[in-house]
Amino acid sequence: MTRLKRRLNVNSHSPILFPTMKFSILAFAAALAVATYAQDTTDVEIDDPVLVDTPVEDGGDDNGILVVGGKEAPKGQYTWTVNLRRSQGGSSFCGGSLIAPQYVLTAAHCVAGGKPAYVAVGTHFNSGTSDGEQIQVLSATSHPGYSGDTLKGNDVAILKLARASKFAPIGLGKNPINGGATAKLLGWGQTSGPQGNPSTVLKENDFTVVTNADCQAKLRTSNN
């Protein structure tokens, strides 16, 4: 048995916040505690925070996909982007990123009700099987410090896939991400807010990173 190794000193609060949107973003790779609890994994060592930029559904509600705007992403450019599904060709309900051939990083709140049946890797669409590949999920391991409250952090989870993906994992960064940096969001979120329909195609948008302290303060304000 090998162990998924992490050397990160970050929390999992979203580093980006806009007052008109309530959303969760996986901004950093999983913390050491996730690696400690993972079993039968492949060695993946990360030395610095990694921006993953994956919008995900808030709270597991199919009507709660709340990332707004953006433009259609070029087909085939972000093939490490993943969506989580309850069936092979079903609609996406959360996002993730391929961080190793057989492992996906997602949010713990996305798997609070159990692991997804499938992930779609490298797809341009939020449903169907016309492109990319659909892979069954063997297990979901949430950060042991995740309490169910996304505002308290540790909202990260690792999915182990039934087989390795043919697509290359996301290139992992080596530098810390500071407030003021530009971050790219990718996903199948709403095309307008707050009641817009989810996009049927992968979209991208650029935002500005704020500090964790500022983000936490604004998140608490927006949720009161």
PDB file of C-alpha atoms in Angstrom:
ATOM      1  CA  MET A   1       0.000   0.000   0.000  1.00  0.00           C
ATOM      2  CA  THR A   2       1.297   3.408  -0.938  1.00  0.00           C
ATOM      3  CA  ARG A   3       0.102   6.673   0.487  1.00  0.00           C
ATOM      4  CA  LEU A   4      -1.069   9.892  -1.080  1.00  0.00           C
ATOM      5  CA  LYS A   5       1.405  12.441   0.274  1.00  0.00           C
ATOM      6  CA  ARG A   6       0.495  16.083   0.876  1.00  0.00           C
ATOM      7  CA  ARG A   7       2.625  18.807   2.374  1.00  0.00           C
ATOM      8  CA  LEU A   8       0.227  21.731   2.478  1.00  0.00           C
ATOM      9  CA  ASN A   9      -0.453  24.295   5.182  1.00  0.00           C
ATOM     10  CA  VAL A  10      -3.619  25.795   3.777  1.00  0.00           C
ATOM     11  CA  ASN A  11      -7.307  25.641   4.588  1.00  0.00           C
ATOM     12  CA  SER A  12     -10.078  24.976   2.113  1.00  0.00           C
ATOM     13  CA  HIS A  13     -12.132  28.162   2.313  1.00  0.00           C
ATOM     14  CA  SER A  14     -12.883  29.644  -1.077  1.00  0.00           C
ATOM     15  CA  PRO A  15     -10.407  32.427  -1.927  1.00  0.00           C
ATOM     16  CA  ILE A  16     -12.826  34.174  -4.269  1.00  0.00           C
ATOM     17  CA  LEU A  17     -16.134  35.790  -3.372  1.00  0.00           C
ATOM     18  CA  PHE A  18     -18.684  37.935  -5.148  1.00  0.00           C
ATOM     19  CA  PRO A  19     -21.600  39.281  -3.071  1.00  0.00           C
ATOM     20  CA  THR A  20     -24.258  38.370  -5.666  1.00  0.00           C
ATOM     21  CA  MET A  21     -23.215  34.729  -5.769  1.00  0.00           C
ATOM     22  CA  LYS A  22     -23.040  32.043  -3.130  1.00  0.00           C
ATOM     23  CA  PHE A  23     -20.711  29.326  -4.295  1.00  0.00           C
ATOM     24  CA  SER A  24     -17.957  26.970  -3.329  1.00  0.00           C
ATOM     25  CA  ILE A  25     -14.644  26.784  -5.151  1.00  0.00           C
ATOM     26  CA  LEU A  26     -11.928  24.236  -4.621  1.00  0.00           C
ATOM     27  CA  ALA A  27      -8.908  26.478  -4.395  1.00  0.00           C
ATOM     28  CA  PHE A  28      -6.220  24.260  -2.962  1.00  0.00           C
ATOM     29  CA  ALA A  29      -5.237  20.609  -3.082  1.00  0.00           C
ATOM     30  CA  ALA A  30      -6.242  18.336  -0.205  1.00  0.00           C
ATOM     31  CA  ALA A  31      -4.537  18.749   3.157  1.00  0.00           C
ATOM     32  CA  LEU A  32      -2.280  16.236   4.866  1.00  0.00           C
ATOM     33  CA  ALA A  33      -5.099  14.706   6.874  1.00  0.00           C
ATOM     34  CA  VAL A  34      -6.872  13.555   3.728  1.00  0.00           C
ATOM     35  CA  ALA A  35      -3.728  11.785   2.607  1.00  0.00           C
ATOM     36  CA  THR A  36      -3.341  10.073   5.950  1.00  0.00           C
ATOM     37  CA  TYR A  37      -6.804   8.571   5.680  1.00  0.00           C
ATOM     38  CA  ALA A  38      -6.595   7.564   2.028  1.00  0.00           C
ATOM     39  CA  GLN A  39      -5.829   3.918   1.322  1.00  0.00           C
ATOM     40  CA  ASP A  40      -4.257   2.112  -1.617  1.00  0.00           C
ATOM     41  CA  THR A  41      -3.386   5.317  -3.376  1.00  0.00           C
ATOM     42  CA  THR A  42      -0.646   6.418  -5.712  1.00  0.00           C
ATOM     43  CA  ASP A  43       2.167   8.671  -4.513  1.00  0.00           C
ATOM     44  CA  VAL A  44       1.390  12.250  -5.442  1.00  0.00           C
ATOM     45  CA  GLU A  45       3.495  14.865  -3.698  1.00  0.00           C
ATOM     46  CA  ILE A  46       2.566  18.550  -3.737  1.00  0.00           C
ATOM     47  CA  ASP A  47       4.753  21.143  -2.069  1.00  0.00           C
ATOM     48  CA  ASP A  48       2.711  24.311  -2.498  1.00  0.00           C
ATOM     49  CA  PRO A  49      -0.915  25.442  -2.701  1.00  0.00           C
ATOM     50  CA  VAL A  50      -2.502  24.596  -6.015  1.00  0.00           C
ATOM     51  CA  LEU A  51      -5.312  26.580  -7.582  1.00  0.00           C
ATOM     52  CA  VAL A  52      -7.807  24.142  -8.959  1.00  0.00           C
ATOM     53  CA  ASP A  53     -10.491  26.598 -10.056  1.00  0.00           C
ATOM     54  CA  THR A  54     -13.403  24.188 -10.090  1.00  0.00           C
ATOM     55  CA  PRO A  55     -16.893  25.531  -9.432  1.00  0.00           C
ATOM     56  CA  VAL A  56     -19.092  23.074  -7.628  1.00  0.00           C
ATOM     57  CA  GLU A  57     -22.686  22.785  -6.617  1.00  0.00           C
ATOM     58  CA  ASP A  58     -23.664  24.275  -3.276  1.00  0.00           C
ATOM     59  CA  GLY A  59     -24.962  21.724  -0.808  1.00  0.00           C
ATOM     60  CA  GLY A  60     -25.781  18.869  -3.170  1.00  0.00           C
ATOM     61  CA  ASP A  61     -29.039  20.466  -4.397  1.00  0.00           C
ATOM     62  CA  ASP A  62     -29.596  20.002  -8.115  1.00  0.00           C
ATOM     63  CA  ASN A  63     -31.023  23.544  -8.271  1.00  0.00           C
ATOM     64  CA  GLY A  64     -28.020  25.104  -6.584  1.00  0.00           C
ATOM     65  CA  ILE A  65     -25.345  25.348  -9.248  1.00  0.00           C
ATOM     66  CA  LEU A  66     -24.327  28.924  -8.608  1.00  0.00           C
ATOM     67  CA  VAL A  67     -21.381  30.066 -10.709  1.00  0.00           C
ATOM     68  CA  VAL A  68     -22.513  32.794 -13.066  1.00  0.00           C
ATOM     69  CA  GLY A  69     -21.400  34.157 -16.412  1.00  0.00           C
ATOM     70  CA  GLY A  70     -18.244  33.464 -18.379  1.00  0.00           C
ATOM     71  CA  LYS A  71     -17.736  32.277 -21.931  1.00  0.00           C
ATOM     72  CA  GLU A  72     -17.635  28.879 -23.563  1.00  0.00           C
ATOM     73  CA  ALA A  73     -14.247  27.237 -23.081  1.00  0.00           C
ATOM     74  CA  PRO A  74     -12.373  25.918 -26.125  1.00  0.00           C
ATOM     75  CA  LYS A  75     -13.115  22.246 -26.644  1.00  0.00           C
ATOM     76  CA  GLY A  76     -10.274  20.006 -25.562  1.00  0.00           C
ATOM     77  CA  GLN A  77      -8.286  22.680 -23.727  1.00  0.00           C
ATOM     78  CA  TYR A  78      -9.122  21.769 -20.119  1.00  0.00           C
ATOM     79  CA  THR A  79      -9.382  17.992 -20.262  1.00  0.00           C
ATOM     80  CA  TRP A  80      -8.445  17.612 -16.586  1.00  0.00           C
ATOM     81  CA  THR A  81     -11.794  19.185 -15.685  1.00  0.00           C
ATOM     82  CA  VAL A  82     -14.250  16.665 -14.243  1.00  0.00           C
ATOM     83  CA  ASN A  83     -17.950  16.626 -13.510  1.00  0.00           C
ATOM     84  CA  LEU A  84     -19.658  14.315 -11.020  1.00  0.00           C
ATOM     85  CA  ARG A  85     -22.716  12.332 -12.069  1.00  0.00           C
ATOM     86  CA  ARG A  86     -25.298  10.006 -10.589  1.00  0.00           C
ATOM     87  CA  SER A  87     -25.405   7.960 -13.794  1.00  0.00           C
ATOM     88  CA  GLN A  88     -23.070   7.485 -16.736  1.00  0.00           C
ATOM     89  CA  GLY A  89     -24.794   9.949 -19.041  1.00  0.00           C
ATOM     90  CA  GLY A  90     -26.558  11.986 -16.382  1.00  0.00           C
ATOM     91  CA  SER A  91     -26.250  15.685 -15.636  1.00  0.00           C
ATOM     92  CA  SER A  92     -23.358  17.127 -13.677  1.00  0.00           C
ATOM     93  CA  PHE A  93     -24.110  18.017 -10.056  1.00  0.00           C
ATOM     94  CA  CYS A  94     -20.593  18.984  -8.906  1.00  0.00           C
ATOM     95  CA  GLY A  95     -17.174  19.691 -10.340  1.00  0.00           C
ATOM     96  CA  GLY A  96     -13.670  18.429  -9.736  1.00  0.00           C
ATOM     97  CA  SER A  97     -10.185  18.207 -11.170  1.00  0.00           C
ATOM     98  CA  LEU A  98      -8.113  15.205 -12.192  1.00  0.00           C
ATOM     99  CA  ILE A  99      -4.983  15.495 -10.004  1.00  0.00           C
ATOM    100  CA  ALA A 100      -3.545  12.028 -10.732  1.00  0.00           C
ATOM    101  CA  PRO A 101      -4.534   9.431 -13.351  1.00  0.00           C
ATOM    102  CA  GLN A 102      -6.907   7.636 -10.967  1.00  0.00           C
ATOM    103  CA  TYR A 103      -7.771  10.439  -8.506  1.00  0.00           C
ATOM    104  CA  VAL A 104     -10.089  13.450  -8.575  1.00  0.00           C
ATOM    105  CA  LEU A 105     -10.129  16.394  -6.182  1.00  0.00           C
ATOM    106  CA  THR A 106     -13.595  17.691  -5.356  1.00  0.00           C
ATOM    107  CA  ALA A 107     -15.519  19.246  -2.466  1.00  0.00           C
ATOM    108  CA  ALA A 108     -16.495  17.263   0.622  1.00  0.00           C
ATOM    109  CA  HIS A 109     -20.019  18.669   0.514  1.00  0.00           C
ATOM    110  CA  CYS A 110     -20.416  17.112  -2.943  1.00  0.00           C
ATOM    111  CA  VAL A 111     -20.012  13.624  -1.479  1.00  0.00           C
ATOM    112  CA  ALA A 112     -21.740  14.198   1.870  1.00  0.00           C
ATOM    113  CA  GLY A 113     -24.617  11.989   0.732  1.00  0.00           C
ATOM    114  CA  GLY A 114     -22.333   9.319  -0.722  1.00  0.00           C
ATOM    115  CA  LYS A 115     -19.943   8.923  -3.624  1.00  0.00           C
ATOM    116  CA  PRO A 116     -21.059   9.742  -7.172  1.00  0.00           C
ATOM    117  CA  ALA A 117     -21.654   6.780  -9.438  1.00  0.00           C
ATOM    118  CA  TYR A 118     -19.493   8.223 -12.225  1.00  0.00           C
ATOM    119  CA  VAL A 119     -17.226  11.072 -13.131  1.00  0.00           C
ATOM    120  CA  ALA A 120     -16.924  12.457 -16.647  1.00  0.00           C
ATOM    121  CA  VAL A 121     -13.329  13.420 -17.437  1.00  0.00           C
ATOM    122  CA  GLY A 122     -12.349  15.645 -20.337  1.00  0.00           C
ATOM    123  CA  THR A 123     -15.915  16.285 -21.433  1.00  0.00           C
ATOM    124  CA  HIS A 124     -17.153  19.563 -22.868  1.00  0.00           C
ATOM    125  CA  PHE A 125     -20.757  18.873 -21.904  1.00  0.00           C
ATOM    126  CA  ASN A 126     -22.617  18.679 -18.605  1.00  0.00           C
ATOM    127  CA  SER A 127     -24.316  15.412 -19.584  1.00  0.00           C
ATOM    128  CA  GLY A 128     -24.189  12.637 -22.154  1.00  0.00           C
ATOM    129  CA  THR A 129     -21.418  10.379 -23.393  1.00  0.00           C
ATOM    130  CA  SER A 130     -20.493  11.944 -26.731  1.00  0.00           C
ATOM    131  CA  ASP A 131     -16.998  12.972 -25.656  1.00  0.00           C
ATOM    132  CA  GLY A 132     -14.490  12.576 -22.862  1.00  0.00           C
ATOM    133  CA  GLU A 133     -14.706   9.424 -20.797  1.00  0.00           C
ATOM    134  CA  GLN A 134     -17.072   8.299 -18.083  1.00  0.00           C
ATOM    135  CA  ILE A 135     -15.429   6.363 -15.263  1.00  0.00           C
ATOM    136  CA  GLN A 136     -17.018   4.684 -12.275  1.00  0.00           C
ATOM    137  CA  VAL A 137     -16.042   5.899  -8.807  1.00  0.00           C
ATOM    138  CA  LEU A 138     -14.736   3.357  -6.311  1.00  0.00           C
ATOM    139  CA  SER A 139     -14.574   5.518  -3.201  1.00  0.00           C
ATOM    140  CA  ALA A 140     -14.797   9.035  -1.824  1.00  0.00           C
ATOM    141  CA  THR A 141     -12.589  10.152   1.083  1.00  0.00           C
ATOM    142  CA  SER A 142     -13.475  13.455   2.715  1.00  0.00           C
ATOM    143  CA  HIS A 143     -11.129  15.484   4.872  1.00  0.00           C
ATOM    144  CA  PRO A 144     -11.590  14.113   8.423  1.00  0.00           C
ATOM    145  CA  GLY A 145     -11.853  17.681   9.698  1.00  0.00           C
ATOM    146  CA  TYR A 146     -14.850  18.512   7.521  1.00  0.00           C
ATOM    147  CA  SER A 147     -17.829  19.170   9.806  1.00  0.00           C
ATOM    148  CA  GLY A 148     -20.520  19.625   7.189  1.00  0.00           C
ATOM    149  CA  ASP A 149     -20.241  23.404   7.477  1.00  0.00           C
ATOM    150  CA  THR A 150     -18.373  24.767   4.454  1.00  0.00           C
ATOM    151  CA  LEU A 151     -17.640  28.007   6.326  1.00  0.00           C
ATOM    152  CA  LYS A 152     -15.492  26.078   8.804  1.00  0.00           C
ATOM    153  CA  GLY A 153     -13.156  24.826   6.103  1.00  0.00           C
ATOM    154  CA  ASN A 154     -11.729  21.434   5.159  1.00  0.00           C
ATOM    155  CA  ASP A 155     -14.326  21.148   2.389  1.00  0.00           C
ATOM    156  CA  VAL A 156     -12.212  18.841   0.247  1.00  0.00           C
ATOM    157  CA  ALA A 157     -12.480  15.215  -0.813  1.00  0.00           C
ATOM    158  CA  ILE A 158     -10.607  12.735  -2.985  1.00  0.00           C
ATOM    159  CA  LEU A 159     -12.363  10.341  -5.367  1.00  0.00           C
ATOM    160  CA  LYS A 160     -10.671   7.105  -6.371  1.00  0.00           C
ATOM    161  CA  LEU A 161     -11.656   5.996  -9.862  1.00  0.00           C
ATOM    162  CA  ALA A 162     -12.168   2.439 -11.063  1.00  0.00           C
ATOM    163  CA  ARG A 163      -9.375   2.919 -13.589  1.00  0.00           C
ATOM    164  CA  ALA A 164      -6.856   5.490 -14.672  1.00  0.00           C
ATOM    165  CA  SER A 165      -8.046   8.221 -17.007  1.00  0.00           C
ATOM    166  CA  LYS A 166      -6.510   8.539 -20.449  1.00  0.00           C
ATOM    167  CA  PHE A 167      -6.308  12.306 -19.947  1.00  0.00           C
ATOM    168  CA  ALA A 168      -3.366  14.075 -18.338  1.00  0.00           C
ATOM    169  CA  PRO A 169      -3.950  15.453 -14.821  1.00  0.00           C
ATOM    170  CA  ILE A 170      -3.887  19.177 -14.151  1.00  0.00           C
ATOM    171  CA  GLY A 171      -0.411  20.694 -14.007  1.00  0.00           C
ATOM    172  CA  LEU A 172       0.213  21.456 -10.344  1.00  0.00           C
ATOM    173  CA  GLY A 173       1.541  24.889  -9.443  1.00  0.00           C
ATOM    174  CA  LYS A 174       4.618  25.521  -7.331  1.00  0.00           C
ATOM    175  CA  ASN A 175       3.938  29.019  -6.024  1.00  0.00           C
ATOM    176  CA  PRO A 176       1.594  30.335  -3.313  1.00  0.00           C
ATOM    177  CA  ILE A 177      -1.553  32.095  -4.486  1.00  0.00           C
ATOM    178  CA  ASN A 178      -1.880  35.570  -3.040  1.00  0.00           C
ATOM    179  CA  GLY A 179      -4.728  38.047  -2.869  1.00  0.00           C
ATOM    180  CA  GLY A 180      -4.993  40.082  -6.049  1.00  0.00           C
ATOM    181  CA  ALA A 181      -3.949  37.254  -8.364  1.00  0.00           C
ATOM    182  CA  THR A 182      -6.155  36.306 -11.301  1.00  0.00           C
ATOM    183  CA  ALA A 183      -7.873  32.927 -11.050  1.00  0.00           C
ATOM    184  CA  LYS A 184      -9.756  31.018 -13.721  1.00  0.00           C
ATOM    185  CA  LEU A 185     -13.038  29.280 -12.927  1.00  0.00           C
ATOM    186  CA  LEU A 186     -14.190  26.375 -15.060  1.00  0.00           C
ATOM    187  CA  GLY A 187     -17.483  24.569 -14.932  1.00  0.00           C
ATOM    188  CA  TRP A 188     -21.061  24.137 -16.002  1.00  0.00           C
ATOM    189  CA  GLY A 189     -22.644  26.781 -13.758  1.00  0.00           C
ATOM    190  CA  GLN A 190     -25.512  29.145 -14.354  1.00  0.00           C
ATOM    191  CA  THR A 191     -25.363  31.467 -17.338  1.00  0.00           C
ATOM    192  CA  SER A 192     -27.047  34.229 -15.323  1.00  0.00           C
ATOM    193  CA  GLY A 193     -27.991  34.710 -11.693  1.00  0.00           C
ATOM    194  CA  PRO A 194     -29.567  34.065  -9.388  1.00  0.00           C
ATOM    195  CA  GLN A 195     -32.139  31.897 -11.215  1.00  0.00           C
ATOM    196  CA  GLY A 196     -30.378  31.158 -14.493  1.00  0.00           C
ATOM    197  CA  ASN A 197     -30.127  27.732 -16.070  1.00  0.00           C
ATOM    198  CA  PRO A 198     -26.927  25.676 -15.840  1.00  0.00           C
ATOM    199  CA  SER A 199     -24.726  25.807 -18.917  1.00  0.00           C
ATOM    200  CA  THR A 200     -24.790  22.764 -21.157  1.00  0.00           C
ATOM    201  CA  VAL A 201     -21.151  23.331 -22.168  1.00  0.00           C
ATOM    202  CA  LEU A 202     -17.952  23.948 -20.224  1.00  0.00           C
ATOM    203  CA  LYS A 203     -17.481  27.637 -19.501  1.00  0.00           C
ATOM    204  CA  GLU A 204     -14.596  29.683 -18.187  1.00  0.00           C
ATOM    205  CA  ASN A 205     -14.332  32.979 -16.374  1.00  0.00           C
ATOM    206  CA  ASP A 206     -11.526  34.982 -14.769  1.00  0.00           C
ATOM    207  CA  PHE A 207     -11.804  36.430 -11.271  1.00  0.00           C
ATOM    208  CA  THR A 208      -9.559  38.080  -8.723  1.00  0.00           C
ATOM    209  CA  VAL A 209      -8.372  36.107  -5.703  1.00  0.00           C
ATOM    210  CA  VAL A 210      -9.039  37.661  -2.299  1.00  0.00           C
ATOM    211  CA  THR A 211      -7.337  36.669   0.934  1.00  0.00           C
ATOM    212  CA  ASN A 212      -8.814  33.871   3.019  1.00  0.00           C
ATOM    213  CA  ALA A 213      -9.561  36.351   5.808  1.00  0.00           C
ATOM    214  CA  ASP A 214     -11.536  38.655   3.506  1.00  0.00           C
ATOM    215  CA  CYS A 215     -13.329  35.717   1.928  1.00  0.00           C
ATOM    216  CA  GLN A 216     -14.366  34.221   5.258  1.00  0.00           C
ATOM    217  CA  ALA A 217     -15.702  37.558   6.473  1.00  0.00           C
ATOM    218  CA  LYS A 218     -17.745  38.121   3.311  1.00  0.00           C
ATOM    219  CA  LEU A 219     -19.028  34.552   3.235  1.00  0.00           C
ATOM    220  CA  ARG A 220     -20.336  34.870   6.773  1.00  0.00           C
ATOM    221  CA  THR A 221     -22.010  38.163   5.903  1.00  0.00           C
ATOM    222  CA  SER A 222     -23.639  36.741   2.758  1.00  0.00           C
ATOM    223  CA  ASN A 223     -24.941  33.689   4.626  1.00  0.00           C
ATOM    224  CA  ASN A 224     -26.539  35.649   7.490  1.00  0.00           C
TER     225      ASN A 224
END
